[in-house]
Amino acid sequence: MERLCLDCNAVVNGRADKKFCDDQCRTNYNNRLRTEDNSFLNEVNRVLKKNRDILRLKNPDGKAKVKREVLLRKGFDFNYHTHTYATQKGTTYIFCYEQGYLPLENEEVLLVKREEK
């Protein structure tokens, strides 16, 4: 029975349990598997990084108020965030890493930056 390389489908010679014709094919195959497995994770990280960059750009001083529409025009995606923080008063801030926001009335958003302790 002829065995074929899992990457290039060439005939594999050698040990009975050999799966690849050479190291390059083994590397290509495993890299492709990792890329496919991580594609969703990479997309989520891309959106989170973009959200963080937008918040940082619009909030250079650590506290600012902007219209929700301004963030949306820059490409901000309100569906993605890293965590939330609920205050004792019941207010919930939404964060993308250290950059956060609080939805306000009249389509406004309060931007904040979490200070490191």
Coordinates of N, CA and C in Angstrom, one line a residue:
M1 N 0.9 -1.2 0.0 CA 0.0 0.0 0.0 C 0.9 1.2 0.0
E2 N 0.6 2.1 -0.9 CA 1.4 3.3 -1.1 C 0.9 4.4 -0.1
R3 N 1.8 5.1 0.6 CA 1.4 6.1 1.5 C 1.7 7.5 0.9
L4 N 0.8 8.5 1.1 CA 1.0 9.8 0.5 C 1.3 10.8 1.6
C5 N 2.1 11.8 1.2 CA 2.4 12.9 2.1 C 1.1 13.7 2.4
L6 N 0.9 14.0 3.7 CA -0.3 14.8 4.1 C -0.4 16.2 3.5
D7 N 0.8 16.7 3.1 CA 0.8 18.1 2.6 C 0.8 18.1 1.1
C8 N 1.7 17.4 0.4 CA 1.8 17.6 -1.0 C 1.3 16.4 -1.8
N9 N 0.9 15.3 -1.1 CA 0.4 14.1 -1.7 C 1.4 13.3 -2.5
A10 N 2.7 13.6 -2.3 CA 3.8 12.8 -2.9 C 3.9 11.4 -2.2
V11 N 4.5 10.5 -2.8 CA 4.7 9.2 -2.2 C 5.7 9.3 -1.1
V12 N 5.4 8.7 0.0 CA 6.2 8.7 1.2 C 7.0 7.4 1.3
N13 N 8.3 7.5 1.4 CA 9.2 6.4 1.6 C 9.8 6.4 3.0
G14 N 10.0 5.2 3.5 CA 10.7 5.1 4.8 C 9.9 4.4 5.8
R15 N 9.9 4.9 7.1 CA 9.2 4.2 8.1 C 7.7 4.0 7.9
A16 N 7.1 3.0 8.5 CA 5.7 2.7 8.3 C 4.8 3.8 8.8
D17 N 5.3 4.5 9.8 CA 4.4 5.6 10.4 C 4.7 7.0 9.9
K18 N 5.6 7.1 8.9 CA 6.0 8.4 8.4 C 4.8 9.0 7.6
K19 N 4.5 10.3 7.9 CA 3.3 11.0 7.3 C 3.7 12.0 6.3
F20 N 4.9 12.5 6.3 CA 5.3 13.6 5.4 C 6.6 13.1 4.6
C21 N 6.7 13.7 3.4 CA 7.9 13.3 2.6 C 9.2 14.0 3.1
D22 N 9.0 15.2 3.7 CA 10.2 15.9 4.2 C 9.8 16.9 5.3
D23 N 10.8 17.6 5.9 CA 10.5 18.5 7.0 C 9.7 19.7 6.5
Q24 N 10.0 20.2 5.3 CA 9.2 21.3 4.7 C 7.7 21.0 4.7
C25 N 7.3 19.9 4.2 CA 5.9 19.5 4.1 C 5.3 19.4 5.5
R26 N 6.1 18.8 6.5 CA 5.6 18.7 7.9 C 5.3 20.1 8.4
T27 N 6.3 21.0 8.2 CA 6.1 22.4 8.7 C 4.9 23.1 8.0
N28 N 4.8 23.0 6.7 CA 3.7 23.6 6.0 C 2.3 23.1 6.5
Y29 N 2.2 21.8 6.7 CA 1.0 21.2 7.1 C 0.6 21.7 8.5
N30 N 1.5 21.7 9.5 CA 1.3 22.1 10.8 C 1.0 23.6 10.9
N31 N 1.7 24.4 10.1 CA 1.4 25.9 10.0 C 0.0 26.2 9.5
R32 N -0.4 25.4 8.5 CA -1.7 25.6 7.9 C -2.8 25.2 9.0
L33 N -2.6 24.2 9.7 CA -3.5 23.8 10.8 C -3.7 24.9 11.8
R34 N -2.5 25.4 12.3 CA -2.6 26.5 13.3 C -3.2 27.7 12.8
T35 N -3.0 28.1 11.5 CA -3.6 29.2 10.9 C -5.1 29.1 10.9
E36 N -5.6 27.9 10.5 CA -7.0 27.7 10.4 C -7.7 27.7 11.8
D37 N -7.0 27.1 12.8 CA -7.5 27.0 14.1 C -7.6 28.4 14.8
N38 N -6.7 29.3 14.4 CA -6.6 30.6 15.1 C -7.3 31.7 14.3
S39 N -7.9 31.4 13.2 CA -8.5 32.5 12.3 C -9.6 33.3 13.1
F40 N -10.4 32.6 13.8 CA -11.5 33.3 14.6 C -10.9 34.2 15.7
L41 N -9.9 33.6 16.4 CA -9.3 34.3 17.5 C -8.5 35.5 16.9
N42 N -7.9 35.4 15.8 CA -7.2 36.5 15.2 C -8.1 37.6 14.8
E43 N -9.3 37.3 14.3 CA -10.3 38.3 13.9 C -10.8 39.0 15.1
V44 N -11.1 38.3 16.2 CA -11.6 39.0 17.4 C -10.5 39.9 18.0
N45 N -9.3 39.5 18.0 CA -8.2 40.3 18.5 C -8.0 41.5 17.6
R46 N -8.2 41.4 16.3 CA -8.1 42.5 15.4 C -9.2 43.6 15.7
V47 N -10.4 43.1 16.0 CA -11.5 44.1 16.3 C -11.3 44.7 17.7
L48 N -10.8 43.9 18.7 CA -10.5 44.5 20.0 C -9.4 45.6 19.9
K49 N -8.4 45.3 19.2 CA -7.3 46.2 19.0 C -7.8 47.5 18.3
K50 N -8.6 47.4 17.3 CA -9.1 48.5 16.6 C -10.0 49.4 17.6
N51 N -10.8 48.7 18.3 CA -11.7 49.4 19.3 C -10.8 50.2 20.3
R52 N -9.8 49.5 20.8 CA -8.9 50.1 21.8 C -8.2 51.4 21.2
D53 N -7.7 51.2 20.0 CA -7.0 52.3 19.3 C -8.0 53.5 19.1
I54 N -9.2 53.3 18.8 CA -10.2 54.3 18.6 C -10.5 55.0 19.9
L55 N -10.7 54.3 21.0 CA -10.9 54.9 22.3 C -9.7 55.7 22.7
R56 N -8.5 55.2 22.5 CA -7.3 55.9 22.9 C -7.1 57.2 22.1
L57 N -7.5 57.2 20.8 CA -7.4 58.3 20.0 C -8.4 59.4 20.4
K58 N -9.6 59.0 20.8 CA -10.6 60.0 21.1 C -10.5 60.4 22.6
N59 N -9.6 59.8 23.4 CA -9.5 60.0 24.8 C -8.1 60.2 25.2
P60 N -7.4 61.2 24.7 CA -6.0 61.4 25.0 C -5.7 61.8 26.5
D61 N -6.7 62.4 27.1 CA -6.4 62.9 28.5 C -7.0 62.0 29.6
G62 N -7.6 60.9 29.3 CA -8.0 60.0 30.3 C -9.5 60.1 30.6
K63 N -10.2 61.1 30.1 CA -11.6 61.3 30.3 C -12.1 62.2 29.3
A64 N -13.1 61.8 28.6 CA -13.7 62.6 27.5 C -15.2 62.1 27.2
K65 N -15.9 63.0 26.6 CA -17.3 62.7 26.3 C -17.4 62.9 24.7
V66 N -17.9 61.9 24.1 CA -18.1 62.0 22.6 C -19.5 61.4 22.2
K67 N -19.9 61.7 21.1 CA -21.2 61.1 20.5 C -20.9 59.7 20.1
R68 N -21.9 58.8 20.3 CA -21.8 57.4 19.8 C -21.5 57.3 18.3
E69 N -22.1 58.2 17.6 CA -21.9 58.3 16.1 C -20.4 58.5 15.7
V70 N -19.7 59.3 16.5 CA -18.3 59.6 16.2 C -17.5 58.3 16.2
L71 N -17.7 57.5 17.3 CA -17.0 56.2 17.4 C -17.4 55.2 16.2
L72 N -18.7 55.2 15.9 CA -19.2 54.3 14.8 C -18.5 54.7 13.5
R73 N -18.4 56.0 13.2 CA -17.8 56.4 12.0 C -16.4 56.0 11.9
K74 N -15.7 55.9 13.0 CA -14.3 55.5 13.0 C -14.1 54.0 12.9
G75 N -15.2 53.3 13.0 CA -15.2 51.8 12.8 C -15.3 51.1 14.1
F76 N -15.7 51.7 15.2 CA -15.8 51.1 16.5 C -16.9 50.1 16.5
D77 N -16.7 48.9 17.1 CA -17.7 47.8 17.1 C -18.1 47.6 18.6
F78 N -19.3 48.1 18.9 CA -19.8 48.0 20.3 C -20.1 46.6 20.7
N79 N -20.0 45.6 19.8 CA -20.3 44.2 20.2 C -19.1 43.5 20.8
Y80 N -17.9 44.1 20.7 CA -16.7 43.5 21.2 C -16.0 44.3 22.3
H81 N -15.7 43.7 23.4 CA -15.0 44.3 24.5 C -14.3 43.2 25.4
T82 N -13.4 43.6 26.2 CA -12.7 42.6 27.0 C -13.3 42.3 28.3
H83 N -13.9 43.3 29.0 CA -14.5 43.1 30.3 C -15.4 44.3 30.6
T84 N -16.2 44.1 31.7 CA -17.0 45.2 32.2 C -16.6 45.5 33.7
Y85 N -16.9 46.6 34.2 CA -16.7 47.0 35.6 C -17.9 47.7 36.1
A86 N -18.5 47.1 37.2 CA -19.7 47.6 37.8 C -19.3 48.4 39.1
T87 N -19.7 49.6 39.2 CA -19.4 50.4 40.4 C -20.4 50.1 41.5
Q88 N -20.1 50.6 42.7 CA -21.1 50.3 43.8 C -22.4 51.0 43.6
K89 N -22.4 52.0 42.8 CA -23.7 52.7 42.5 C -24.5 52.0 41.4
G90 N -24.0 51.0 40.8 CA -24.7 50.2 39.8 C -24.4 50.6 38.4
T91 N -23.5 51.5 38.2 CA -23.1 51.9 36.8 C -22.1 50.9 36.2
T92 N -22.3 50.5 35.0 CA -21.4 49.5 34.4 C -20.6 50.1 33.3
Y93 N -19.3 50.1 33.4 CA -18.4 50.6 32.4 C -18.0 49.4 31.6
I94 N -17.8 49.6 30.3 CA -17.4 48.6 29.3 C -15.9 48.9 28.9
F95 N -15.1 47.9 28.9 CA -13.6 48.1 28.6 C -13.1 47.3 27.4
C96 N -12.2 47.9 26.7 CA -11.3 47.2 25.7 C -9.9 47.4 26.3
Y97 N -9.5 46.4 27.0 CA -8.2 46.5 27.7 C -8.3 47.6 28.7
E98 N -7.4 48.6 28.7 CA -7.5 49.7 29.7 C -8.3 50.8 29.3
Q99 N -8.8 50.9 28.1 CA -9.7 51.9 27.6 C -11.1 51.5 27.8
G100 N -11.9 52.4 28.4 CA -13.3 52.0 28.7 C -14.3 53.1 28.3
Y101 N -15.6 52.8 28.4 CA -16.6 53.8 28.1 C -17.9 53.4 28.9
L102 N -18.7 54.5 29.0 CA -19.9 54.4 29.7 C -21.0 55.0 28.8
P103 N -22.0 54.2 28.4 CA -23.0 54.8 27.5 C -23.9 55.8 28.4
L104 N -24.1 57.0 27.8 CA -24.9 58.0 28.5 C -26.2 58.3 27.7
E105 N -26.9 59.2 28.2 CA -28.2 59.6 27.5 C -27.8 60.4 26.3
N106 N -28.8 60.7 25.4 CA -28.6 61.5 24.2 C -27.5 60.9 23.3
E107 N -27.3 59.6 23.2 CA -26.4 59.0 22.3 C -24.9 59.4 22.6
E108 N -24.7 59.8 23.8 CA -23.3 60.2 24.2 C -22.6 59.1 24.9
V109 N -21.3 59.1 24.9 CA -20.5 58.1 25.6 C -19.4 58.8 26.3
L110 N -19.2 58.4 27.6 CA -18.1 58.9 28.4 C -17.0 57.9 28.3
L111 N -15.8 58.5 27.8 CA -14.6 57.6 27.7 C -13.8 57.8 28.9
V112 N -13.2 56.7 29.4 CA -12.3 56.7 30.5 C -11.1 55.8 30.3
K113 N -10.1 56.0 31.1 CA -8.9 55.1 31.0 C -8.7 54.6 32.4
R114 N -8.6 53.3 32.5 CA -8.3 52.6 33.8 C -6.8 52.9 34.2
E115 N -6.7 53.5 35.4 CA -5.3 53.8 35.8 C -4.7 52.5 36.5
E116 N -3.4 52.3 36.2 CA -2.7 51.2 36.8 C -2.4 51.5 38.3
K117 N -2.5 50.5 39.1 CA -2.3 50.8 40.6 C -0.9 50.3 40.9

